[in-house]
Short mmCIF file of C-alpha atoms in Angstrom, two decimals:
data_model
loop_
_atom_site.label_atom_id
_atom_site.label_comp_id
_atom_site.label_asym_id
_atom_site.label_seq_id
_atom_site.Cartn_x
_atom_site.Cartn_y
_atom_site.Cartn_z
CA MET R 1 -61.61 -20.86 -56.21
CA ALA R 2 -60.33 -24.04 -57.92
CA ASP R 3 -61.56 -27.26 -56.78
CA PRO R 4 -58.99 -28.86 -54.70
CA ALA R 5 -60.07 -32.39 -55.71
CA THR R 6 -59.48 -31.47 -59.54
CA LYS R 7 -56.23 -32.02 -60.63
CA HIS R 8 -54.85 -28.96 -61.58
CA SER R 9 -51.12 -28.81 -63.85
CA PRO R 10 -48.37 -26.38 -62.99
CA LEU R 11 -49.10 -25.15 -66.10
CA ALA R 12 -52.63 -25.09 -66.71
CA THR R 13 -53.46 -20.92 -66.83
CA LEU R 14 -49.92 -20.98 -69.32
CA THR R 15 -51.03 -19.56 -73.04
CA VAL R 16 -48.80 -21.40 -75.42
CA PRO R 17 -48.68 -18.89 -77.99
CA ASP R 18 -50.49 -20.85 -81.61
CA ARG R 19 -47.06 -20.53 -83.55
CA LEU R 20 -45.90 -23.37 -81.20
CA THR R 21 -48.62 -25.70 -81.00
CA GLY R 22 -49.42 -25.79 -84.80
CA GLY R 23 -47.75 -28.47 -85.84
CA THR R 24 -45.82 -27.05 -88.68
CA ALA R 25 -43.52 -24.45 -87.03
CA ASP R 26 -40.17 -25.74 -86.84
CA VAL R 27 -40.38 -26.17 -83.20
CA SER R 28 -43.71 -27.30 -81.04
CA LEU R 29 -44.31 -27.34 -77.03
CA THR R 30 -46.39 -29.56 -75.75
CA GLU R 31 -46.38 -30.12 -71.77
CA ARG R 32 -47.28 -33.92 -70.73
CA PRO R 33 -49.22 -33.82 -67.33
CA PHE R 34 -50.19 -35.66 -64.61
CA LEU R 35 -47.62 -38.43 -65.13
CA GLY R 36 -46.92 -41.00 -62.54
CA LYS R 37 -43.06 -40.83 -61.65
CA LEU R 38 -41.15 -42.67 -59.17
CA VAL R 39 -37.69 -42.25 -57.62
CA LEU R 40 -35.52 -46.05 -57.55
CA ARG R 41 -32.83 -45.61 -55.31
CA GLY R 42 -30.58 -48.85 -55.09
CA GLY R 43 -27.38 -50.53 -54.90
CA ASP R 44 -26.02 -53.69 -55.25
CA GLY R 45 -28.47 -55.93 -56.52
CA ILE R 46 -31.05 -53.81 -57.61
CA HIS R 47 -30.68 -54.41 -61.20
CA ASP R 48 -31.17 -58.12 -61.12
CA ALA R 49 -33.78 -57.11 -58.33
CA VAL R 50 -36.17 -54.82 -60.32
CA ARG R 51 -35.82 -56.15 -63.76
CA PRO R 52 -38.89 -58.22 -63.60
CA VAL R 53 -41.27 -56.58 -62.49
CA LEU R 54 -39.51 -53.12 -65.04
CA GLY R 55 -39.70 -56.26 -67.98
CA LEU R 56 -36.46 -53.82 -69.08
CA ASP R 57 -32.54 -53.60 -67.59
CA LEU R 58 -31.92 -50.08 -65.38
CA PRO R 59 -30.39 -47.87 -67.97
CA ALA R 60 -26.81 -47.23 -68.01
CA PRO R 61 -24.88 -43.58 -67.49
CA LEU R 62 -26.29 -41.11 -68.96
CA ARG R 63 -28.83 -43.18 -70.96
CA SER R 64 -32.84 -43.79 -70.84
CA ALA R 65 -34.49 -46.92 -71.55
CA ALA R 66 -38.49 -47.73 -72.31
CA SER R 67 -40.78 -50.63 -72.49
CA GLY R 68 -44.03 -50.16 -73.67
CA ARG R 69 -45.88 -48.38 -70.30
CA LEU R 70 -42.97 -47.73 -68.80
CA GLN R 71 -40.34 -45.31 -69.47
CA VAL R 72 -37.07 -45.63 -67.14
CA LEU R 73 -34.38 -42.87 -66.82
CA TRP R 74 -30.87 -42.26 -65.54
CA GLN R 75 -30.45 -39.81 -63.19
CA GLY R 76 -27.27 -40.52 -61.43
CA PRO R 77 -25.70 -43.47 -59.85
CA ASP R 78 -27.75 -45.72 -57.73
CA SER R 79 -31.13 -42.96 -58.88
CA TRP R 80 -33.26 -43.63 -61.90
CA LEU R 81 -36.49 -41.90 -62.95
CA ILE R 82 -39.92 -44.64 -63.63
CA VAL R 83 -41.95 -42.90 -65.88
CA GLY R 84 -45.87 -44.06 -67.10
CA GLU R 85 -49.20 -43.89 -66.83
CA ARG R 86 -50.72 -42.62 -63.00
CA GLU R 87 -52.37 -46.03 -62.27
CA THR R 88 -49.23 -48.04 -63.79
CA VAL R 89 -46.64 -46.65 -61.78
CA GLY R 90 -49.14 -46.89 -59.01
CA TYR R 91 -48.75 -51.17 -59.35
CA THR R 92 -44.83 -50.75 -60.31
CA GLU R 93 -44.40 -49.07 -57.28
CA GLU R 94 -45.46 -51.93 -54.89
CA ALA R 95 -43.97 -54.16 -57.21
CA LEU R 96 -41.13 -53.18 -56.50
CA ARG R 97 -40.84 -52.30 -53.13
CA VAL R 98 -41.58 -56.02 -53.57
CA ALA R 99 -38.65 -56.36 -55.42
CA ALA R 100 -35.99 -54.48 -53.82
CA SER R 101 -37.30 -55.52 -50.30
CA GLY R 102 -33.99 -57.20 -48.19
CA LEU R 103 -31.68 -54.27 -50.48
CA HIS R 104 -30.09 -51.46 -50.01
CA ALA R 105 -32.41 -49.70 -51.57
CA ALA R 106 -35.72 -47.23 -51.81
CA VAL R 107 -38.67 -46.32 -53.94
CA THR R 108 -40.36 -42.80 -53.63
CA ASP R 109 -43.92 -41.28 -55.52
CA VAL R 110 -42.25 -38.21 -56.32
CA SER R 111 -45.12 -38.30 -59.15
CA SER R 112 -46.50 -34.18 -58.68
CA GLY R 113 -43.00 -32.48 -58.26
CA THR R 114 -42.09 -32.54 -61.55
CA THR R 115 -43.94 -32.26 -64.95
CA VAL R 116 -42.86 -32.21 -68.11
CA LEU R 117 -42.37 -30.42 -71.48
CA ARG R 118 -41.92 -31.68 -74.25
CA LEU R 119 -40.21 -29.36 -76.89
CA ALA R 120 -40.05 -30.78 -81.23
CA GLY R 121 -39.32 -30.00 -84.39
CA PRO R 122 -35.98 -28.95 -86.66
CA ALA R 123 -34.91 -26.31 -84.44
CA ALA R 124 -35.43 -28.08 -81.21
CA ARG R 125 -31.66 -28.42 -80.61
CA ASP R 126 -31.02 -24.58 -81.24
CA VAL R 127 -33.89 -23.31 -78.52
CA LEU R 128 -32.21 -25.85 -75.91
CA LEU R 129 -28.30 -24.61 -77.04
CA LYS R 130 -29.61 -21.15 -75.82
CA GLY R 131 -29.73 -22.11 -72.32
CA CYS R 132 -27.78 -25.41 -72.04
CA GLY R 133 -24.10 -26.04 -72.35
CA ILE R 134 -23.79 -29.49 -73.33
CA ASP R 135 -22.85 -31.06 -76.54
CA LEU R 136 -26.74 -31.35 -77.85
CA GLU R 137 -25.44 -32.66 -81.19
CA PRO R 138 -25.64 -36.35 -81.83
CA PRO R 139 -23.35 -39.35 -81.13
CA ALA R 140 -22.83 -37.51 -78.29
CA PHE R 141 -26.27 -36.86 -77.08
CA GLY R 142 -29.00 -38.68 -79.20
CA THR R 143 -32.02 -40.49 -79.12
CA GLY R 144 -32.59 -42.75 -76.01
CA SER R 145 -29.90 -40.22 -74.20
CA CYS R 146 -31.01 -38.82 -71.08
CA THR R 147 -28.65 -36.60 -68.47
CA PRO R 148 -29.87 -34.14 -65.83
CA THR R 149 -28.33 -30.68 -66.46
CA ARG R 150 -28.71 -26.92 -66.31
CA VAL R 151 -30.93 -25.03 -68.76
CA ALA R 152 -30.97 -21.10 -68.27
CA ALA R 153 -31.23 -21.08 -64.61
CA PHE R 154 -33.16 -24.21 -64.32
CA ALA R 155 -32.14 -27.87 -62.73
CA VAL R 156 -33.62 -30.18 -65.60
CA THR R 157 -33.88 -33.74 -66.56
CA LEU R 158 -33.35 -33.88 -70.42
CA VAL R 159 -34.39 -37.05 -72.60
CA GLN R 160 -34.21 -37.01 -76.83
CA ILE R 161 -37.21 -39.35 -77.54
CA ASP R 162 -36.92 -39.76 -81.44
CA ASP R 163 -34.53 -37.88 -83.88
CA ALA R 164 -36.81 -35.21 -85.05
CA PRO R 165 -35.56 -33.96 -82.03
CA THR R 166 -37.63 -34.56 -79.57
CA TYR R 167 -37.07 -33.37 -75.86
CA ASP R 168 -38.54 -33.96 -72.72
CA LEU R 169 -37.76 -31.81 -70.08
CA TYR R 170 -38.31 -32.61 -66.33
CA ILE R 171 -38.74 -29.65 -64.54
CA ALA R 172 -39.60 -28.83 -60.65
CA ARG R 173 -43.12 -27.85 -60.69
CA SER R 174 -42.81 -24.74 -58.41
CA LEU R 175 -40.19 -23.60 -61.92
CA ALA R 176 -42.46 -25.35 -64.47
CA ARG R 177 -44.40 -21.68 -65.20
CA THR R 178 -40.94 -19.42 -65.59
CA PHE R 179 -39.36 -22.28 -67.51
CA ALA R 180 -41.91 -22.38 -69.75
CA GLU R 181 -41.75 -18.69 -70.34
CA TRP R 182 -38.50 -18.90 -70.81
CA LEU R 183 -38.39 -21.78 -73.21
CA ILE R 184 -41.36 -19.73 -75.13
CA ASP R 185 -39.52 -16.54 -75.17
CA ALA R 186 -36.33 -18.74 -76.21
CA CYS R 187 -38.84 -19.91 -79.39
CA GLY R 188 -38.79 -16.77 -80.48
CA GLU R 189 -36.47 -16.72 -83.24
CA MET C 1 -16.17 -21.54 -68.65
CA LEU C 2 -14.25 -24.43 -67.12
CA LEU C 3 -15.46 -28.07 -68.16
CA ILE C 4 -15.19 -30.32 -65.29
CA PRO C 5 -14.94 -33.52 -65.35
CA CYS C 6 -18.03 -35.72 -63.11
CA PRO C 7 -16.67 -39.09 -62.71
CA HIS C 8 -20.43 -40.33 -63.67
CA CYS C 9 -21.37 -37.53 -66.41
CA GLY C 10 -17.99 -36.53 -68.25
CA GLU C 11 -16.93 -33.27 -69.48
CA ARG C 12 -19.39 -31.02 -68.08
CA PRO C 13 -19.57 -26.72 -67.65
CA GLU C 14 -18.81 -25.52 -64.82
CA ASN C 15 -22.58 -24.01 -64.38
CA GLU C 16 -23.93 -27.08 -63.08
CA PHE C 17 -21.00 -27.65 -60.46
CA SER C 18 -20.67 -26.16 -56.68
CA TYR C 19 -17.43 -25.84 -55.49
CA GLY C 20 -16.65 -27.55 -52.44
CA GLY C 21 -13.51 -26.47 -51.29
CA ASP C 22 -10.03 -27.55 -50.31
CA GLY C 23 -10.48 -31.94 -50.76
CA THR C 24 -7.05 -32.60 -48.94
CA VAL C 25 -8.73 -32.06 -45.30
CA GLU C 26 -9.46 -34.94 -43.11
CA ARG C 27 -11.74 -34.28 -39.82
CA PRO C 28 -10.32 -35.64 -36.90
CA THR C 29 -11.49 -38.78 -36.22
CA ASP C 30 -11.27 -38.32 -32.10
CA PRO C 31 -12.55 -34.32 -31.76
CA ALA C 32 -12.09 -34.76 -27.87
CA ALA C 33 -8.99 -35.28 -27.99
CA VAL C 34 -8.43 -32.44 -30.67
CA SER C 35 -6.71 -28.83 -29.31
CA ASP C 36 -8.71 -24.99 -29.42
CA ALA C 37 -5.57 -24.53 -32.25
CA ASP C 38 -6.02 -27.53 -34.18
CA TRP C 39 -10.00 -27.79 -34.13
CA HIS C 40 -9.93 -24.47 -35.64
CA ALA C 41 -7.19 -25.11 -38.03
CA TYR C 42 -9.54 -28.29 -39.64
CA VAL C 43 -12.59 -25.91 -39.69
CA TYR C 44 -10.91 -22.57 -40.95
CA ARG C 45 -7.45 -21.89 -41.96
CA ARG C 46 -6.90 -23.62 -45.72
CA ALA C 47 -3.49 -22.89 -47.83
CA ASN C 48 -4.30 -20.42 -50.67
CA PRO C 49 -1.91 -22.28 -53.25
CA LYS C 50 -0.80 -20.86 -56.63
CA GLY C 51 -0.72 -24.03 -58.62
CA PRO C 52 -2.37 -27.43 -58.17
CA HIS C 53 -5.01 -27.51 -55.80
CA VAL C 54 -7.23 -30.72 -54.98
CA GLU C 55 -10.61 -29.98 -54.27
CA TYR C 56 -14.15 -30.93 -54.05
CA TRP C 57 -16.79 -30.41 -56.53
CA TYR C 58 -20.32 -31.03 -56.30
CA HIS C 59 -22.64 -31.58 -59.28
CA GLN C 60 -25.48 -30.12 -58.29
CA PHE C 61 -27.25 -29.34 -61.54
CA GLY C 62 -26.52 -33.30 -62.56
CA CYS C 63 -25.98 -36.12 -61.61
CA ARG C 64 -25.34 -34.44 -57.88
CA SER C 65 -22.45 -36.74 -56.85
CA TRP C 66 -18.95 -34.82 -54.67
CA PHE C 67 -15.83 -35.77 -56.43
CA LYS C 68 -12.83 -34.47 -56.55
CA VAL C 69 -10.68 -32.23 -59.13
CA ARG C 70 -7.06 -31.93 -59.27
CA ARG C 71 -6.59 -28.12 -60.35
CA ASP C 72 -4.94 -25.27 -61.26
CA THR C 73 -5.75 -21.93 -59.25
CA HIS C 74 -2.96 -20.28 -61.71
CA THR C 75 -4.05 -21.49 -64.69
CA HIS C 76 -7.63 -22.95 -64.52
CA GLU C 77 -5.84 -26.48 -66.07
CA ILE C 78 -7.39 -29.73 -65.25
CA LEU C 79 -4.97 -31.79 -64.00
CA PRO C 80 -4.93 -35.81 -63.35
CA LEU C 81 -6.08 -36.86 -59.97
CA GLU C 82 -2.48 -38.22 -58.45
CA ASP C 83 -3.18 -41.65 -56.52
CA GLU C 84 -4.37 -41.37 -53.69
CA THR C 85 -7.14 -42.46 -52.30
CA SER C 86 -10.59 -40.56 -52.35
#
């Protein structure tokens, strides 16, 4: 049995084919495990309150924002996902609570609820389009764009990281394995 | 597939949404004062128009917002919402 004190990625036992990890293929698939994640929800006043803590403005709808240590993803009206290393996210959580006290707001650690799959390379967009119905071509969706959407049967938060293009896909832990296998299959041609 | 205009995310494919039914039904403000027949009508009875229909949609696979759409049930055309308080 697995040691309960050891962290386990939901994809720890997944074998990604060499052709998707070699760096030379048209597309690569890697996991970014164990990131810290916070859901920030808040209405009026939340932007001004958290700006000094995050060191950046909360992104507008369908956008993401990043400082050196944190990435902030728009998830819906009044909802953002804040992503970074666990330790950074840990003290950010406390600071956000203090900054948002007195406001109608909530800060929730959801680090272990999702994992992140990174899909990169010239063919990455075509792979996603096998299961995603939204327009992923710039300018409709480009670097910095971010949206919760549907890929195949899965609810994912999709972020474009750069023009390679590189995408981060946030997927619920319980569905990560199935989703990763779907992606591997979709990368097959 | 329908393209449904989410007020936050723009036009998205239908399979990101759940249908929420008639968007014009209003819950009685004082349930205790409502007759059984009227309560039954509020819970169960719905018009089934062929033509424009104001309905709720939920952006389940997106921003998780509820909103109203006016849709022609015959042609599936999405129509502008009339100026109503929503």
